[in-house]
Short mmCIF file of C-alpha atoms and ligand atoms in Angstrom, two decimals:
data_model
loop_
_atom_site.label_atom_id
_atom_site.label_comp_id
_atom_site.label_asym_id
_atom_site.label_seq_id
_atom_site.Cartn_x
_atom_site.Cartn_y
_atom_site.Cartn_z
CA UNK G 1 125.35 72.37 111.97
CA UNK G 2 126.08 76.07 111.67
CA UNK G 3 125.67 78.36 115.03
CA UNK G 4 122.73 81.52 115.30
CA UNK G 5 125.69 83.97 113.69
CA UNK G 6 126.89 82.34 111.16
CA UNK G 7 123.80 81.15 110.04
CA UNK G 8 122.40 84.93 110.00
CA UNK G 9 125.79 85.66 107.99
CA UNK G 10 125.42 83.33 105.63
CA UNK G 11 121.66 84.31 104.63
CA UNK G 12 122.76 87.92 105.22
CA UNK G 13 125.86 87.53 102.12
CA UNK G 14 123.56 85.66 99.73
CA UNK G 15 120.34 88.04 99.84
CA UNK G 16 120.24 91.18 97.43
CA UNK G 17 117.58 93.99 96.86
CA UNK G 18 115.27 92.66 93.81
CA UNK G 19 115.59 95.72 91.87
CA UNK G 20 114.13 99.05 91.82
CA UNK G 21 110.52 100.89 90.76
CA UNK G 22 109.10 104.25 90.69
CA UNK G 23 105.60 104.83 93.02
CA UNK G 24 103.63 107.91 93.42
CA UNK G 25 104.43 109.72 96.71
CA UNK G 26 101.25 108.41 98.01
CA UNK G 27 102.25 104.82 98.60
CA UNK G 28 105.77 105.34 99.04
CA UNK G 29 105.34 105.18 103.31
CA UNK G 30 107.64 102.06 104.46
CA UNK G 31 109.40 101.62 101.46
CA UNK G 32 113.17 102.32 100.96
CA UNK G 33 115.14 104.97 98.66
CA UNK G 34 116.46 103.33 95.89
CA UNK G 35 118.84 106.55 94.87
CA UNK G 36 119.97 109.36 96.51
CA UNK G 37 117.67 112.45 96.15
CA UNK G 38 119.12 116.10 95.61
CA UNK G 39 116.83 119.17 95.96
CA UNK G 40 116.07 120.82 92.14
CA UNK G 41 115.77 123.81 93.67
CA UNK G 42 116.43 126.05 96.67
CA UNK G 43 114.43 125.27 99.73
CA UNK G 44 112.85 128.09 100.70
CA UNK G 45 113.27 129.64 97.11
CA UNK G 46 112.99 133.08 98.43
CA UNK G 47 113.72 135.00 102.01
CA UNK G 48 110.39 134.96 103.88
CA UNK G 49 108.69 136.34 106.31
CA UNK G 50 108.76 133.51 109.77
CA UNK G 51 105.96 135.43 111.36
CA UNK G 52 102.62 137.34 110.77
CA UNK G 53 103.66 141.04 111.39
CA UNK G 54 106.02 144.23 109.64
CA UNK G 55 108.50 143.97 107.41
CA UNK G 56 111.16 146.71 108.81
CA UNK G 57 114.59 147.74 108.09
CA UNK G 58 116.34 147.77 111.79
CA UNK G 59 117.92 150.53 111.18
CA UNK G 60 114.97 152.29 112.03
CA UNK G 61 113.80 150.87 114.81
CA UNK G 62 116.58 151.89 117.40
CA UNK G 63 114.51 153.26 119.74
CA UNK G 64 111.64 151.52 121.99
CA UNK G 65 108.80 152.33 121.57
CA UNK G 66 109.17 153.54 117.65
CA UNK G 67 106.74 154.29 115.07
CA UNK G 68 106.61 153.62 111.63
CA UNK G 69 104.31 154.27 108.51
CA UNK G 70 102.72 151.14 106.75
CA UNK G 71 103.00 151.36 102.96
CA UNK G 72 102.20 148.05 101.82
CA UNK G 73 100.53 144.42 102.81
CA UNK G 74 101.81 140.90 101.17
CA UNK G 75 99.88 138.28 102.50
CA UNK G 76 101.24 134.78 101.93
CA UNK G 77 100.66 133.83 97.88
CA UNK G 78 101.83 137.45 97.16
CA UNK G 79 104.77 138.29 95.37
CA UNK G 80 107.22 140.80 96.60
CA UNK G 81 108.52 142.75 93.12
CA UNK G 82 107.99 146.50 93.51
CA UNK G 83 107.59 146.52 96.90
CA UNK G 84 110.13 147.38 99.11
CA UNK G 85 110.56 148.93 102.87
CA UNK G 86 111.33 152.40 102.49
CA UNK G 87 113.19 154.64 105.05
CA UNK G 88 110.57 155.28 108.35
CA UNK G 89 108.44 152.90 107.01
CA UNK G 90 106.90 149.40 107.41
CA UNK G 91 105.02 146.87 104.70
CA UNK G 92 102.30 144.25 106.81
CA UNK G 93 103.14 140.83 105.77
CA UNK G 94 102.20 137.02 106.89
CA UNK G 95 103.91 134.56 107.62
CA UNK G 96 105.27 132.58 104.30
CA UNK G 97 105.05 135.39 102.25
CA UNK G 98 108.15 136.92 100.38
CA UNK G 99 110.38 139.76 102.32
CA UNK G 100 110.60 143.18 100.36
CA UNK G 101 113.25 145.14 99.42
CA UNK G 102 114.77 146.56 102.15
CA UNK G 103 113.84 144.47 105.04
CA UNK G 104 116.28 142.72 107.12
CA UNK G 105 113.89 142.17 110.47
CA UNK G 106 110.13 141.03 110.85
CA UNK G 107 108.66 142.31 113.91
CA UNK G 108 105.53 139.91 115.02
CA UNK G 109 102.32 141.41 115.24
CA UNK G 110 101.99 140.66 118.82
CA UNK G 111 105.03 142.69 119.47
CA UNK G 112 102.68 145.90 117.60
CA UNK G 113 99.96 147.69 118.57
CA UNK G 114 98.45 146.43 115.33
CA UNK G 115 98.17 149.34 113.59
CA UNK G 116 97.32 149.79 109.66
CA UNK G 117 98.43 153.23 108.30
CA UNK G 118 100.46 153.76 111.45
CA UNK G 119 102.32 150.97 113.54
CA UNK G 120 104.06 151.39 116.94
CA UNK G 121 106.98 148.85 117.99
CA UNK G 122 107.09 147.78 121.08
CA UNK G 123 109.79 145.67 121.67
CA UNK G 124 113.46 146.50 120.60
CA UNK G 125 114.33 145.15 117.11
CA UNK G 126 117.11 143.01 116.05
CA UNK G 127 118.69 142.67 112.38
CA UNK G 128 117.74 139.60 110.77
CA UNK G 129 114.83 138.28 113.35
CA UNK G 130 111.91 136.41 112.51
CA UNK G 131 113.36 136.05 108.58
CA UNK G 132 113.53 132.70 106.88
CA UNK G 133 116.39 132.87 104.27
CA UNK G 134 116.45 131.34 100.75
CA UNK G 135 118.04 128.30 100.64
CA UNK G 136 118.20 127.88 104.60
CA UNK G 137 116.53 124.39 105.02
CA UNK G 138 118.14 122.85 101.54
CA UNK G 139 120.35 124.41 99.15
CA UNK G 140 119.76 123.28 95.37
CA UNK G 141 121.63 120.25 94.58
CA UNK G 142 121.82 119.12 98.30
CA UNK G 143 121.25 115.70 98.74
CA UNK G 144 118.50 115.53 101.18
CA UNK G 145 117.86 112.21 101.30
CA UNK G 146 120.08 109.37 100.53
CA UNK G 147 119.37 105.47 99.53
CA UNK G 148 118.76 103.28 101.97
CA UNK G 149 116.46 105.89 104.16
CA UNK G 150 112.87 104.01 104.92
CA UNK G 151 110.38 106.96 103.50
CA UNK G 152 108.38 108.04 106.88
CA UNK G 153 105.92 111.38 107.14
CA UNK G 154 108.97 113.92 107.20
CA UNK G 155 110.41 112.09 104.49
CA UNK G 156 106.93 112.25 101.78
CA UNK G 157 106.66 116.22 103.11
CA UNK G 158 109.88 117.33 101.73
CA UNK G 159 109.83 115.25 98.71
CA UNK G 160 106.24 116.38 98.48
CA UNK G 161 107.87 120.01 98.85
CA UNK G 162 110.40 119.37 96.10
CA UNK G 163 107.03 118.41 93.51
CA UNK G 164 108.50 114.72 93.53
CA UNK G 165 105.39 112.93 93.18
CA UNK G 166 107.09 109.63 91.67
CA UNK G 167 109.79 108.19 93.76
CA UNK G 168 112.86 105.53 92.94
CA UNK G 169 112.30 102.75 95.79
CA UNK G 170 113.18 99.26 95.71
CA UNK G 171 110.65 96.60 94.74
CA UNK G 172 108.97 94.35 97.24
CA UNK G 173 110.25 90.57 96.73
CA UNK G 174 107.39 88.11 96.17
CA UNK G 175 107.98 85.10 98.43
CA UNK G 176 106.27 82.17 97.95
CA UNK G 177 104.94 80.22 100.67
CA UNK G 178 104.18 76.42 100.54
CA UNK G 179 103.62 74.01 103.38
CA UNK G 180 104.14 70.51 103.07
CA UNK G 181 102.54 67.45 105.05
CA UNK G 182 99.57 64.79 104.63
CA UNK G 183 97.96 66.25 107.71
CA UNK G 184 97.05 69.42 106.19
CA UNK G 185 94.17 70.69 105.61
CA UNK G 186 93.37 74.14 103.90
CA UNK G 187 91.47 76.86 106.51
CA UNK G 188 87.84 76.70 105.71
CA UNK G 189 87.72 73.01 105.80
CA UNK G 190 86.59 70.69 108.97
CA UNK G 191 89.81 68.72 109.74
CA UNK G 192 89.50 64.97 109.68
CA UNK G 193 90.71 62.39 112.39
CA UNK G 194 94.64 62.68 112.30
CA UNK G 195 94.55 66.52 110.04
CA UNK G 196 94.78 69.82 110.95
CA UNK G 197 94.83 73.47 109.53
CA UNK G 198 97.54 74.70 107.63
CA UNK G 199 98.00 77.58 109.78
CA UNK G 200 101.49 77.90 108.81
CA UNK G 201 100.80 79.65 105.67
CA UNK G 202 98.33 82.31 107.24
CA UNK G 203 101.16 83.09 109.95
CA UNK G 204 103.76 82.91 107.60
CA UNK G 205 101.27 85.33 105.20
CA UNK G 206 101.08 87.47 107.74
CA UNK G 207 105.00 87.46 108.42
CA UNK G 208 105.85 88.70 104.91
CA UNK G 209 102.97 91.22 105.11
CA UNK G 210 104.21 92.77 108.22
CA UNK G 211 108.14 92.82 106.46
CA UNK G 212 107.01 94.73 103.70
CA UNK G 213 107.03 92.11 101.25
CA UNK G 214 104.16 90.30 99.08
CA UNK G 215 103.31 86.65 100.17
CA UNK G 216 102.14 84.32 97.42
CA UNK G 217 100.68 81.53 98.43
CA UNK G 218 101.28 78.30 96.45
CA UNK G 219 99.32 76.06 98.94
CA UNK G 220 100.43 72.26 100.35
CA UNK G 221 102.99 69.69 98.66
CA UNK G 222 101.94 66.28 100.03
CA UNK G 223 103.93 63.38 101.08
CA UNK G 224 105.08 62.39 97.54
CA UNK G 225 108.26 63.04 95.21
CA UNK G 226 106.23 64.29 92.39
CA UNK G 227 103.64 66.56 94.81
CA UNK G 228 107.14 68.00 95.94
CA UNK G 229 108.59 68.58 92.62
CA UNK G 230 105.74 70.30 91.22
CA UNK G 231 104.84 72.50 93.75
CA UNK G 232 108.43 73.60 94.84
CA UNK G 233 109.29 74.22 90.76
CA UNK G 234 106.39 76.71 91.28
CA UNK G 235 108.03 78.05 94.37
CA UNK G 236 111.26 78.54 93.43
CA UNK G 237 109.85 80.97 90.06
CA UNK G 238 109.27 84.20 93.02
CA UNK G 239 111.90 86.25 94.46
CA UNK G 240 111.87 84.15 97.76
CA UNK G 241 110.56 80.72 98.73
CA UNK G 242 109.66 79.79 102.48
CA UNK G 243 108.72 76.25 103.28
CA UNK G 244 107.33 74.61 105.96
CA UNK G 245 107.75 71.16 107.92
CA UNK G 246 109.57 67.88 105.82
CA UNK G 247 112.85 69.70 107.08
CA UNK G 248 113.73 67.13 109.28
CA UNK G 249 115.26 63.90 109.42
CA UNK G 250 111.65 61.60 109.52
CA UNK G 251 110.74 59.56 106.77
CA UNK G 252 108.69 62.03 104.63
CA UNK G 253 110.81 65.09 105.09
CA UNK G 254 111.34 65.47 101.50
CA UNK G 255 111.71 68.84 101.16
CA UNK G 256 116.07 69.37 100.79
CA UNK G 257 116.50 66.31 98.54
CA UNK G 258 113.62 67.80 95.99
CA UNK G 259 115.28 71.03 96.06
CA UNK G 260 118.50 69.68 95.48
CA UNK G 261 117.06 67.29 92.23
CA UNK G 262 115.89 71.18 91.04
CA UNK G 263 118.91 72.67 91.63
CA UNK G 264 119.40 74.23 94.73
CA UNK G 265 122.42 75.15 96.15
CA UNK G 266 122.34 74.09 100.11
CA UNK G 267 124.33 76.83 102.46
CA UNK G 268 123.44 75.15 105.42
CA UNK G 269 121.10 72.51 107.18
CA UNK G 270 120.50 72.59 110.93
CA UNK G 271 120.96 75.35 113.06
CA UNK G 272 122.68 75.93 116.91
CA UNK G 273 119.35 77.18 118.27
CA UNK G 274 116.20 75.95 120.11
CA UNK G 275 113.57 76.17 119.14
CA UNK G 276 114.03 76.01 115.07
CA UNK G 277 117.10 73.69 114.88
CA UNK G 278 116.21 71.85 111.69
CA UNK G 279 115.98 75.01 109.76
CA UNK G 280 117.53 74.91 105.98
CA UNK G 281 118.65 77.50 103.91
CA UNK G 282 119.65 77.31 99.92
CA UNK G 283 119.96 79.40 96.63
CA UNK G 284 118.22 78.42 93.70
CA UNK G 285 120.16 80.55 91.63
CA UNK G 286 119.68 84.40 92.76
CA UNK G 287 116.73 83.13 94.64
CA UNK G 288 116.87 82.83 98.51
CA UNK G 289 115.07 79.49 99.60
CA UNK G 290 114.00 78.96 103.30
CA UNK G 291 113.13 75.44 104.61
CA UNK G 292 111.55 75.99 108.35
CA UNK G 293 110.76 73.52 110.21
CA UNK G 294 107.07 72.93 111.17
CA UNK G 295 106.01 73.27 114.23
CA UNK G 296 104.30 76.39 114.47
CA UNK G 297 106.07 77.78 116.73
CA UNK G 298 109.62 77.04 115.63
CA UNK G 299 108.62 78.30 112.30
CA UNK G 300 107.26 81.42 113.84
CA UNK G 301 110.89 81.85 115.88
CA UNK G 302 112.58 81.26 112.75
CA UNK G 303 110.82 83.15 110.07
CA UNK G 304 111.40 86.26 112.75
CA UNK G 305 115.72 85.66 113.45
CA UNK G 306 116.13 84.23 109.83
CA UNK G 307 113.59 85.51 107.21
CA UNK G 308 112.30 88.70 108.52
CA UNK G 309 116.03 90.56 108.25
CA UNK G 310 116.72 88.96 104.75
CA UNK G 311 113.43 89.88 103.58
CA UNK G 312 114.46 93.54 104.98
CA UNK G 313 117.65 93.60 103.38
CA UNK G 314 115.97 92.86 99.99
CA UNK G 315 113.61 95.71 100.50
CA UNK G 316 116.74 97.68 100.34
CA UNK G 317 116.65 98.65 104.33
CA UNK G 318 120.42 99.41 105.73
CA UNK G 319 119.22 98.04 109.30
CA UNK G 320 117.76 95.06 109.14
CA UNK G 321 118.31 93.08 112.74
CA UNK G 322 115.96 94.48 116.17
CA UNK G 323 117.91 96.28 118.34
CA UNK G 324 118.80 93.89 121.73
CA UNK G 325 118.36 95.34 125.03
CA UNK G 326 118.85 94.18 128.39
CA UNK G 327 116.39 92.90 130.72
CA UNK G 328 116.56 91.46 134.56
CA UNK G 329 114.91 87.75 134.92
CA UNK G 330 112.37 87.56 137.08
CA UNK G 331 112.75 83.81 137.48
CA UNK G 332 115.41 81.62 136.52
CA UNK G 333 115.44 80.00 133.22
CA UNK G 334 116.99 76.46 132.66
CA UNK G 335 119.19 75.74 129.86
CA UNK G 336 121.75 73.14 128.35
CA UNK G 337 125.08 74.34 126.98
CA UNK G 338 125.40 74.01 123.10
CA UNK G 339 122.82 76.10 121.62
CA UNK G 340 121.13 79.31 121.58
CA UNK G 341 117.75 78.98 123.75
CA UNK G 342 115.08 81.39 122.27
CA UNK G 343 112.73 82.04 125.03
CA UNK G 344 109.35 83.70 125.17
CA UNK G 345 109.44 86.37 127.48
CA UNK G 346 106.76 89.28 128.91
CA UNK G 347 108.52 92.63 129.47
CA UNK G 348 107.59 95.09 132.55
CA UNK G 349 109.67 98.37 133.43
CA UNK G 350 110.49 99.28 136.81
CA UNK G 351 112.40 102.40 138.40
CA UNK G 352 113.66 102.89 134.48
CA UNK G 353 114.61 98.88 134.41
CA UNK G 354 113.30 96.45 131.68
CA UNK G 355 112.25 93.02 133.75
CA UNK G 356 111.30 89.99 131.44
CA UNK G 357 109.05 87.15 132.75
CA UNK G 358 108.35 83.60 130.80
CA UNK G 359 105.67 83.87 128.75
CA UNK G 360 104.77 80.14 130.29
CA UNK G 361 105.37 76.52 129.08
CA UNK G 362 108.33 77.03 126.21
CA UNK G 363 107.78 73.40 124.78
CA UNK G 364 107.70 73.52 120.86
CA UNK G 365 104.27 72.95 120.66
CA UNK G 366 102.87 75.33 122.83
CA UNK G 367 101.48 78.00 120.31
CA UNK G 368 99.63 80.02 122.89
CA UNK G 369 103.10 81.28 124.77
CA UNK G 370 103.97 82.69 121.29
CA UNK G 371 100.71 84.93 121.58
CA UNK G 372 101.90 85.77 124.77
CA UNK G 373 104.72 86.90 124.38
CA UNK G 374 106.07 90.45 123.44
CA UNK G 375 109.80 90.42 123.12
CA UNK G 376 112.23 87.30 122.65
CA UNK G 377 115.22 86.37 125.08
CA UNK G 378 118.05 85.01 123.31
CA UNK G 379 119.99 82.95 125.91
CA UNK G 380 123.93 82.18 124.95
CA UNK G 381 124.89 79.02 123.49
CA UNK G 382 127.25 78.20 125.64
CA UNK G 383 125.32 79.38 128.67
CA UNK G 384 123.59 77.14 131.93
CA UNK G 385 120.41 79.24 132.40
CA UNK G 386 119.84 82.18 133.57
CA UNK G 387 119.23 82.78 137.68
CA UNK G 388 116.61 85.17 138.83
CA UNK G 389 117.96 88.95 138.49
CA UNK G 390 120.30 88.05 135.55
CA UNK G 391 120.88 89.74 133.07
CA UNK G 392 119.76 88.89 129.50
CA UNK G 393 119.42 90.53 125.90
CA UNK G 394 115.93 90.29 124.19
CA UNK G 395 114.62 92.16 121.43
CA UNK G 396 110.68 92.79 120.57
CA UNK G 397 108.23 90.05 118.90
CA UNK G 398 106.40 91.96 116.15
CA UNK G 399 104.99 95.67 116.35
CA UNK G 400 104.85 96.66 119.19
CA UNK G 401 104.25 99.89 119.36
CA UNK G 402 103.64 100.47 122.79
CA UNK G 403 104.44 98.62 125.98
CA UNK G 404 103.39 100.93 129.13
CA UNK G 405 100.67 101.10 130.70
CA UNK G 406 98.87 103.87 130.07
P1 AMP P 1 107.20 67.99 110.31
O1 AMP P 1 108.37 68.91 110.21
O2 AMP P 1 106.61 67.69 108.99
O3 AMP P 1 107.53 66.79 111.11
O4 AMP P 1 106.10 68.79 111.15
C1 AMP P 1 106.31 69.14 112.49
C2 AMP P 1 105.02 69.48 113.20
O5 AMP P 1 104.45 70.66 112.67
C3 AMP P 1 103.93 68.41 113.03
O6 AMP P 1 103.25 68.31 114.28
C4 AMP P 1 103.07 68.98 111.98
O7 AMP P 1 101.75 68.48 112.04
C5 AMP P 1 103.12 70.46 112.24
N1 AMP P 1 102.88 71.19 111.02
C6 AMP P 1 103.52 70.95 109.85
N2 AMP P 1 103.08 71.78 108.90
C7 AMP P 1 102.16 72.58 109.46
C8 AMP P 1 101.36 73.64 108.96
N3 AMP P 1 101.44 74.03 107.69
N4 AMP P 1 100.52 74.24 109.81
C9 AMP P 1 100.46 73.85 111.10
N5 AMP P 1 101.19 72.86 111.62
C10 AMP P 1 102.04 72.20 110.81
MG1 MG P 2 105.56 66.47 107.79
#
């Protein structure tokens, strides 16, 4: 048996981004930077005007109010060559558009009294106000983004600004999902006396959909060597493979001793936490396999502390564990020394404090405290329980993307 850490280590050192692609701009939202990105060219390319108003030199403007004669107009879109601010004098401009000769100040037009031969100042002026110099956001051959940065809004806009319309990211692994069992039955069918649904696959679907990655689905191995062999050989052809149930020590838990007859490398069987214990992991040469145990809900709990950041490291992310806060207990929670207790919790803030409360019965098979819950409470191995008012850490439960009341 290997504890919570080292198990996360060991999956952590063995998993590797799948290579890289180029995508248009357009669907490059969530992915990650495969290669640092310098800016071709200088960002803005030319000193601008940062407001709609007069181009001015300050030297003439010393005195408030002042008057000046308009020679010119650039709106934004014009370009600025033979135009420049002459002694006395003023040139109308928008915001955007390229400063003229000769300015070093833009007073705003609310600052004016508008005028359009003639324009009176009415505020003093100050060299180098309301200008936008070349080059002041991102100098040419800046790196402005590096590898490793997840591609949000901000980051498509400046890309978008640099004419970048294809983008190096890294490739989304494929990971095969199979479930194994005699019980099963595929959704869409009536279950029989003694089946039921395969839900695993749809929740573990969903799972690698919310990561980032690309499930592919290769259905049910049944109770039998060969069912086994043939199915997992299909498995273990994507980038990752995620089983499900026949990890455990009963009769027909076939699933480790198939793999190794393939080829698998083991890295570790059984895990220090509850629920999810029985969870395997192996390499099938550069490809990560993960053997969860069944029961819904520990292979919910496990797909989310084990899979989730390996399947984020292979997407190329830098980050790839939630951030743990604390939270107070509202009740006590009862544990055994020896292994971490994962426990489905309900978070409330109070006076600036997180409180967690049990999402309700925590037994294994209990599917509906899973929907309950919002965050996870990660209780010590080598802790007692928790009293009422303790402290613990616990981290969210999928995206949440808001949890105050509005
Ligand atoms: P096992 O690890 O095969 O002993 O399975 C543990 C428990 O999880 C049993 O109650 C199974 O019926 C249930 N189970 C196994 N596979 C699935 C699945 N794909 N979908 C839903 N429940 C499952
Ligand atoms: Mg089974």
């Amino acid at each position: 048996m290997v504890t919570f850490d080292e198990a996360r280590s060991i999956i952590l050192e063995s998993v590797q981004p799948v290579g890289t692609e180029r995508i248009h701009l357009l669907e490059a939202t969530g992915r990650v930077l495969a290669e640092d990105v310098a800016a071709p060219w200088d960002m803005p390319l030319w000193d601008n005007s940062a407001m709609d108003g007069y181009a001015v030199r300050a030297e003439d403007c010393l005195s408030t109010p002042c008057r000046l004669r308009v020679t010119g107009f650039l709106p934004a879109g014009a370009r600025a060559d033979g135009i420049a601010v002459e002694a006395g004098c003023a040139v109308r401009i928008m915001t955007g558009a390229p400063t003229p000769d000769g300015c070093d100040a833009v007073v705003p037009v609310e600052e004016t009294d508008d005028g359009q031969q003639e324009v009176t100042l009415l505020e003093p002026v100050k060299k180098g106000q309301h200008l936008r110099l070349r080059a002041e956001d991102v100098a040419a051959g800046t790196v402005f983004v590096r590898s490793g940065t997840r591609i949000r809004p901000p980051e498509v806009n400046m890309l978008a600004g640099f004419g970048m319309a294809l983008v190096p990211v890294f490739r989304r692994p494929v990971v095969a999902i199979l479930s194994t069992g005699d019980e099963l039955v595929e959704l869409g069918r009536t279950p029989g006396p003694g089946e039921i649904i395969n839900s695993n696959t749809l929740s573990l679907s969903s799972a690698v959909l919310e990561a980032g990655c690309i499930p592919r689905i290769i259905g049910i191995a049944r109770d039998t060597r060969e069912s086994h062999l043939e199915k997992l050989r299909e498995g273990v052809k994507a980038d990752v493979l995620i089983t499900s149930a026949g990890v455990s020590a009963g009769d027909c838990d076939l699933v480790r001793d198939i793999l190794e007859e393939l080829g698998a490398k083991q890295k570790f069987w059984k895990v220090g936490i509850k629920p999810g214990g029985p969870t395997a992991f192996a390499m099938y040469g550069s490809t990560p396999v993960f053997s969860l145990p069944g029961n819904p809900v520990s292979t919910m709990i496990t797909f989310e502390e084990f899979v989730r950041p390996a399947l984020l490291k292979m997407l190329g992310n830098t980050g790839v564990l939630r951030s743990l806060f604390t939270a107070l207990l509202r009740e006590p929670l009862k544990k055994k020394p020896g292994k971490v207790q994962i426990v489905r919790v309900r978070l409330e803030k109070e006076n600036g404090c997180w409180y967690a409360t049990s999402a309700g019965n925590q037994q294994t098979a209990i599917l509906r405290t899973m929907v309950d819950a919002q965050a996870i409470a990660l209780l010590p191995a080598e802790s007692c329980g928790a009293a009422a008012g303790d402290e613990v850490l616990v981290h969210y439960y999928g995206n949440h993307i808001e949890l105050e009341p509005q």
